[in-house]
Coordinates of C-alpha atoms in Angstrom, one line a residue:
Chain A
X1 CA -165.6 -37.5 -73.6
X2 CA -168.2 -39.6 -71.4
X3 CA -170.2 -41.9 -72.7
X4 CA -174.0 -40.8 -73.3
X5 CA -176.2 -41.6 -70.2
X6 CA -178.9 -44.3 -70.9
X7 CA -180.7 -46.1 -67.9
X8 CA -179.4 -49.0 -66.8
X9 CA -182.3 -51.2 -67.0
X10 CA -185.9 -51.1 -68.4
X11 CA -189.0 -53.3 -68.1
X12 CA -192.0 -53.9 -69.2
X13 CA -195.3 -56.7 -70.2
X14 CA -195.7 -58.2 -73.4
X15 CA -197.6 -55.8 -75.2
X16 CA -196.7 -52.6 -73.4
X17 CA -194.6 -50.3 -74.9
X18 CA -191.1 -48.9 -73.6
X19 CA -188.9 -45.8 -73.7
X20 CA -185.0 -45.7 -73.3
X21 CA -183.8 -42.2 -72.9
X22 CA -180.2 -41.2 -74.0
X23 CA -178.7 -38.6 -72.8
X24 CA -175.5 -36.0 -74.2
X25 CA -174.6 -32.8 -74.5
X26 CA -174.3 -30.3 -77.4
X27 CA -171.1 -32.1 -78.7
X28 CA -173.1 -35.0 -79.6
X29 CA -176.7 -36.2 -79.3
X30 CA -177.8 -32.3 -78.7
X31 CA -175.4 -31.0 -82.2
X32 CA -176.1 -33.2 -84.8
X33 CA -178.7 -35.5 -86.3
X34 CA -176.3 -38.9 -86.5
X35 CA -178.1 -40.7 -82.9
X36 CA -178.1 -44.4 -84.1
X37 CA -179.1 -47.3 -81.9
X38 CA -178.2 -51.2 -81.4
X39 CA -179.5 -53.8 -80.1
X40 CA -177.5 -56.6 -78.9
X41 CA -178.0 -59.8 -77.9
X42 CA -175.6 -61.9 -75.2
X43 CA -172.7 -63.0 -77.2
X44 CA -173.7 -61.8 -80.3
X45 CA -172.6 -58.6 -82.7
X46 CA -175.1 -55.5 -82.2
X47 CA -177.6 -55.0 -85.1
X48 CA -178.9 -51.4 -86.0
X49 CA -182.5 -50.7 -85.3
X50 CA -182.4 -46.9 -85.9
X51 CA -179.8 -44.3 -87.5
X52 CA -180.3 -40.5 -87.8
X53 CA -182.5 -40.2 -85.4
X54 CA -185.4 -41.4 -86.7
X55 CA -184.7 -44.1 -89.8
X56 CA -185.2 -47.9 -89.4
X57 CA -183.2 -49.7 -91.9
X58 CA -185.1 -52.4 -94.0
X59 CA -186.1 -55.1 -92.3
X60 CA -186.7 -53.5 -89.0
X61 CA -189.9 -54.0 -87.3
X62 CA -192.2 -50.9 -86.7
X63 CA -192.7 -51.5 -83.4
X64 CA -189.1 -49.6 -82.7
X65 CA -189.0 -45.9 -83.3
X66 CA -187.0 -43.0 -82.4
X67 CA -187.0 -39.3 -81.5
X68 CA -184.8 -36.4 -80.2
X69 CA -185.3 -33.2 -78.0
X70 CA -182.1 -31.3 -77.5
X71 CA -179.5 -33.3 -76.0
X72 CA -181.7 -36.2 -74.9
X73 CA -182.7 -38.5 -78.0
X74 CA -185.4 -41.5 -77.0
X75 CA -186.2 -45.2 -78.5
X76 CA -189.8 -46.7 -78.4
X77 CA -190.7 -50.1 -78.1
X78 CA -194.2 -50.8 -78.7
X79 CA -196.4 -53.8 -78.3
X80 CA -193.2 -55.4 -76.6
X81 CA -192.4 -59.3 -77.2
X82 CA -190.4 -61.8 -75.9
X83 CA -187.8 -61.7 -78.2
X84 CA -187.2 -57.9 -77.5
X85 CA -185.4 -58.9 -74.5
X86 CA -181.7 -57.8 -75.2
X87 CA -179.6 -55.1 -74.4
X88 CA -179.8 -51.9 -76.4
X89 CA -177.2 -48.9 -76.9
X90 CA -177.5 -45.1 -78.0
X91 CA -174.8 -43.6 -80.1
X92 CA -173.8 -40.2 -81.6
X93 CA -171.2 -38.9 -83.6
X94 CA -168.9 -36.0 -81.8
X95 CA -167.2 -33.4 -82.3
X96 CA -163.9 -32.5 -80.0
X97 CA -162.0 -35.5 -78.5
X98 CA -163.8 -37.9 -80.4
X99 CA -165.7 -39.3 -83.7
X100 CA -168.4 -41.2 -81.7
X101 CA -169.7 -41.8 -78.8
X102 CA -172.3 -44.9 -77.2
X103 CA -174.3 -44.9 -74.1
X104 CA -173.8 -47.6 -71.3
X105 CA -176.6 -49.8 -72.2
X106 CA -180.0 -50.5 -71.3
X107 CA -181.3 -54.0 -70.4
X108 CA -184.2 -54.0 -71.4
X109 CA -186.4 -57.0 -69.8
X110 CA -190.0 -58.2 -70.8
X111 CA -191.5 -60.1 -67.9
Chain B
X1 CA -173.6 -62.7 -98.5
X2 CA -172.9 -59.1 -97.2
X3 CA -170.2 -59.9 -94.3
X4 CA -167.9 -58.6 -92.5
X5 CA -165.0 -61.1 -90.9
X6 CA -162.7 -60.1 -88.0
X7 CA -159.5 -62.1 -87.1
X8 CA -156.0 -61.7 -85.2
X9 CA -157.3 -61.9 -81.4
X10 CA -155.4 -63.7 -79.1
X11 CA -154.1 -63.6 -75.5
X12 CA -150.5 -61.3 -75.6
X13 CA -149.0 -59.9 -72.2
X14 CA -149.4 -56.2 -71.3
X15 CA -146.5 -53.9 -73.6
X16 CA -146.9 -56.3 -76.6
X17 CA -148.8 -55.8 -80.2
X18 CA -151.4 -57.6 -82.2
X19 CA -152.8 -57.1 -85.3
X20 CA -156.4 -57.4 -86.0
X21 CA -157.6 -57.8 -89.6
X22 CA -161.5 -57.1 -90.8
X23 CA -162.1 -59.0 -94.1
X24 CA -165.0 -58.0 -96.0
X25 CA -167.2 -59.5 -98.9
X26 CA -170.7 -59.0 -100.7
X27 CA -170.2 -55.6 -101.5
X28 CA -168.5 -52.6 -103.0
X29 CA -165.5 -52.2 -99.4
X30 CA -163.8 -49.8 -100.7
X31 CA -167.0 -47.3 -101.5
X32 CA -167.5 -47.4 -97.6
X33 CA -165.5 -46.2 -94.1
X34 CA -165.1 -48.8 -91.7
X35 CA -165.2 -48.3 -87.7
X36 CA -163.9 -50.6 -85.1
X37 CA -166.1 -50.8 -81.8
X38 CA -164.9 -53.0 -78.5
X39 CA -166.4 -54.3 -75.9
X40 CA -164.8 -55.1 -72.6
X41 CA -166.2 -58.4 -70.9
X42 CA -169.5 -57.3 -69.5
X43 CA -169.5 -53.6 -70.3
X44 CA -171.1 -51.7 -73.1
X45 CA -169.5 -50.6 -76.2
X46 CA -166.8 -48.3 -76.9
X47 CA -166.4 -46.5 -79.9
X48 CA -162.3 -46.9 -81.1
X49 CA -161.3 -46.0 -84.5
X50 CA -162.5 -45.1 -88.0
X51 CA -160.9 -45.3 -91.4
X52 CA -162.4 -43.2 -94.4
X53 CA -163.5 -45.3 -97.5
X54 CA -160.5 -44.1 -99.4
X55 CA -158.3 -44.6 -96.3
X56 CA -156.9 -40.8 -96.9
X57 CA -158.7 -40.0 -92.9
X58 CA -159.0 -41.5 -89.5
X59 CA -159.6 -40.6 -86.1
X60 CA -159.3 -42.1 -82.6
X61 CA -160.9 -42.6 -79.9
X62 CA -158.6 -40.9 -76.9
X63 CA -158.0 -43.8 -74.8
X64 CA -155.9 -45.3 -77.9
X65 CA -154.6 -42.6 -79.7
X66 CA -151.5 -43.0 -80.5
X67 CA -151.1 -46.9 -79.4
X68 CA -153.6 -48.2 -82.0
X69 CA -153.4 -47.6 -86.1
X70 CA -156.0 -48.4 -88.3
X71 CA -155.2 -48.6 -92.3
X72 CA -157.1 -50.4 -94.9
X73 CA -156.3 -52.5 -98.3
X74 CA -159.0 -52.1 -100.6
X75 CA -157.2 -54.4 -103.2
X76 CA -157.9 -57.1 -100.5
X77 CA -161.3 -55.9 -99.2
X78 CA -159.5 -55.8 -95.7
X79 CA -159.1 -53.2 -92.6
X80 CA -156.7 -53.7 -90.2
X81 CA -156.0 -52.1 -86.5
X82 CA -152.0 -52.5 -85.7
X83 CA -152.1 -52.7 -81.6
X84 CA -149.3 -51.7 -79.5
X85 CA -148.3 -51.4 -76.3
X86 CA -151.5 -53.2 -75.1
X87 CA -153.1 -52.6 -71.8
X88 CA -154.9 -55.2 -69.7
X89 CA -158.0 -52.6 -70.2
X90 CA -157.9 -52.9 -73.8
X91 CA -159.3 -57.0 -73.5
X92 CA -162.5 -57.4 -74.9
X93 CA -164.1 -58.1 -78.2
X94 CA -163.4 -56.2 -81.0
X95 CA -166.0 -55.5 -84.2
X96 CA -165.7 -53.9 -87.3
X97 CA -168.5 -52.3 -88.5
X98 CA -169.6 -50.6 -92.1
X99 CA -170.5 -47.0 -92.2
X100 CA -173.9 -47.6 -93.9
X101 CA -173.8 -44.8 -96.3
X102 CA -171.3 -44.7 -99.4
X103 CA -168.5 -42.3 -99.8
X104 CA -169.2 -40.8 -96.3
X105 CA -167.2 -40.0 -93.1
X106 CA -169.4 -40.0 -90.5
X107 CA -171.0 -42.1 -87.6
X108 CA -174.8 -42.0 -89.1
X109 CA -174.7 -45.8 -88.0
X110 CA -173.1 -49.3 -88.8
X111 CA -175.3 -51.7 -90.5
X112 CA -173.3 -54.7 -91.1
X113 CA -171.1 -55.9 -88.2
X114 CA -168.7 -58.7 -88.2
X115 CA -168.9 -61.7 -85.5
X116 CA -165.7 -60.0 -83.1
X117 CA -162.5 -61.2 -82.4
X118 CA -161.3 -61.5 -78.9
X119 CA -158.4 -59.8 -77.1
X120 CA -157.0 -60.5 -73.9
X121 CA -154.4 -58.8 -72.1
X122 CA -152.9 -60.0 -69.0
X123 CA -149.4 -61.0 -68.0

């Protein structure tokens, strides 16, 4: 099963707002409600920002939300700040071959 | 605190085993399924095995299936991921991660994540 399709970089000015798009198929993002995503910092463990779909654990800023449209889900990052700068992954459980799948990554940088 | 602690990396050549060991603390482990997620130096992450709260299910991801066994002690808040026949592409970090919701089989999303133990394979 191949890994869901994010870009491979994003950018964007303190204060703008971003979208990362994560692309599947019907197996995963497109069957089932369970798209989570991470953000991850170099050398560090990822940290959940999002899971099913939409939810923000406690403690997560509102500036990050989350959608989904068929196979493709999306994260929002709003009024962008330095310390957004990290790396962010998609992920999905499956069905077939696998349990779960993550994207690639998306850098994300704020200039 | 809430924490998940990963152990057992190490350098081994390519054909050998290792054992890696997840210790948790701070809550209820054996109410929740663990997962295991690597990360190959400079690459993204790649999903790799799941154990269910009551160890009684698992799964695999393909490129490990049936080299790789996951099992759990809940008497000693611990997972563990029995590695054989190791491949140079199976170097990277490893990380346990907790299923967030109780009593659940799924992949809704890992909320606590331990630090990652490094593995490197190469003769």
């Amino acid at each position: 099963q191949s890994a869901l399709t994010q870009p491979a970089s994003v950018s964007g000015s303190p204060g703008q707002s971003i979208t990362i798009s994560c692309t599947g198929t019907s197996s995963d993002v497109g069957g089932n409600n369970f798209v989570s995503w991470y953000q991850q910092y170099p050398g560090k463990a990822p940290k959940l920002i999002i899971f099913e779909v939409t939810n923000r654990p406690s403690g997560v800023s509102n500036r990050f939300s989350a959608s989904k449209s068929g196979n493709t889900a999306s994260l929002t990052i709003s009024g962008l700040q330095a310390e957004d700068e990290a790396d962010y992954y998609c992920s999905s459980y499956a069905t077939g071959d696998t349990f779960a799948v993550f994207g690639g990554g998306t850098k994300l940088t704020v200039l | 605190q809430v924490q998940l602690v990963e152990s057992g990396g190490g350098v081994v050549q390519p054909g050998k085993s290792l054992r890696l060991s997840c210790a948790a603390s701070g809550f209820s482990f054996s109410n929740y399924a663990i997962h295991w997620v690597r990360q190959a130096p400079g690459k993204g992450l790649e999903w790799v095995a799941v154990i269910s709260y009551d160890g009684g299910s698992n799964f695999y991801a393909g490129s490990v299936r049936g080299r790789f066994t996951i099992s759990r002690d809940n008497s000693k808040s611990t997972v563990f991921l029995q590695m054989n026949t190791l491949r140079p592409e199976d170097s990277g970090v490893y990380y346990c991660g907790r299923l967030y919701s109780q009593y659940d089989f799924n992949f809704y999303g890992l909320d606590v994540w331990g630090q990652g133990t490094k593995v490197t394979v190469s003769s």
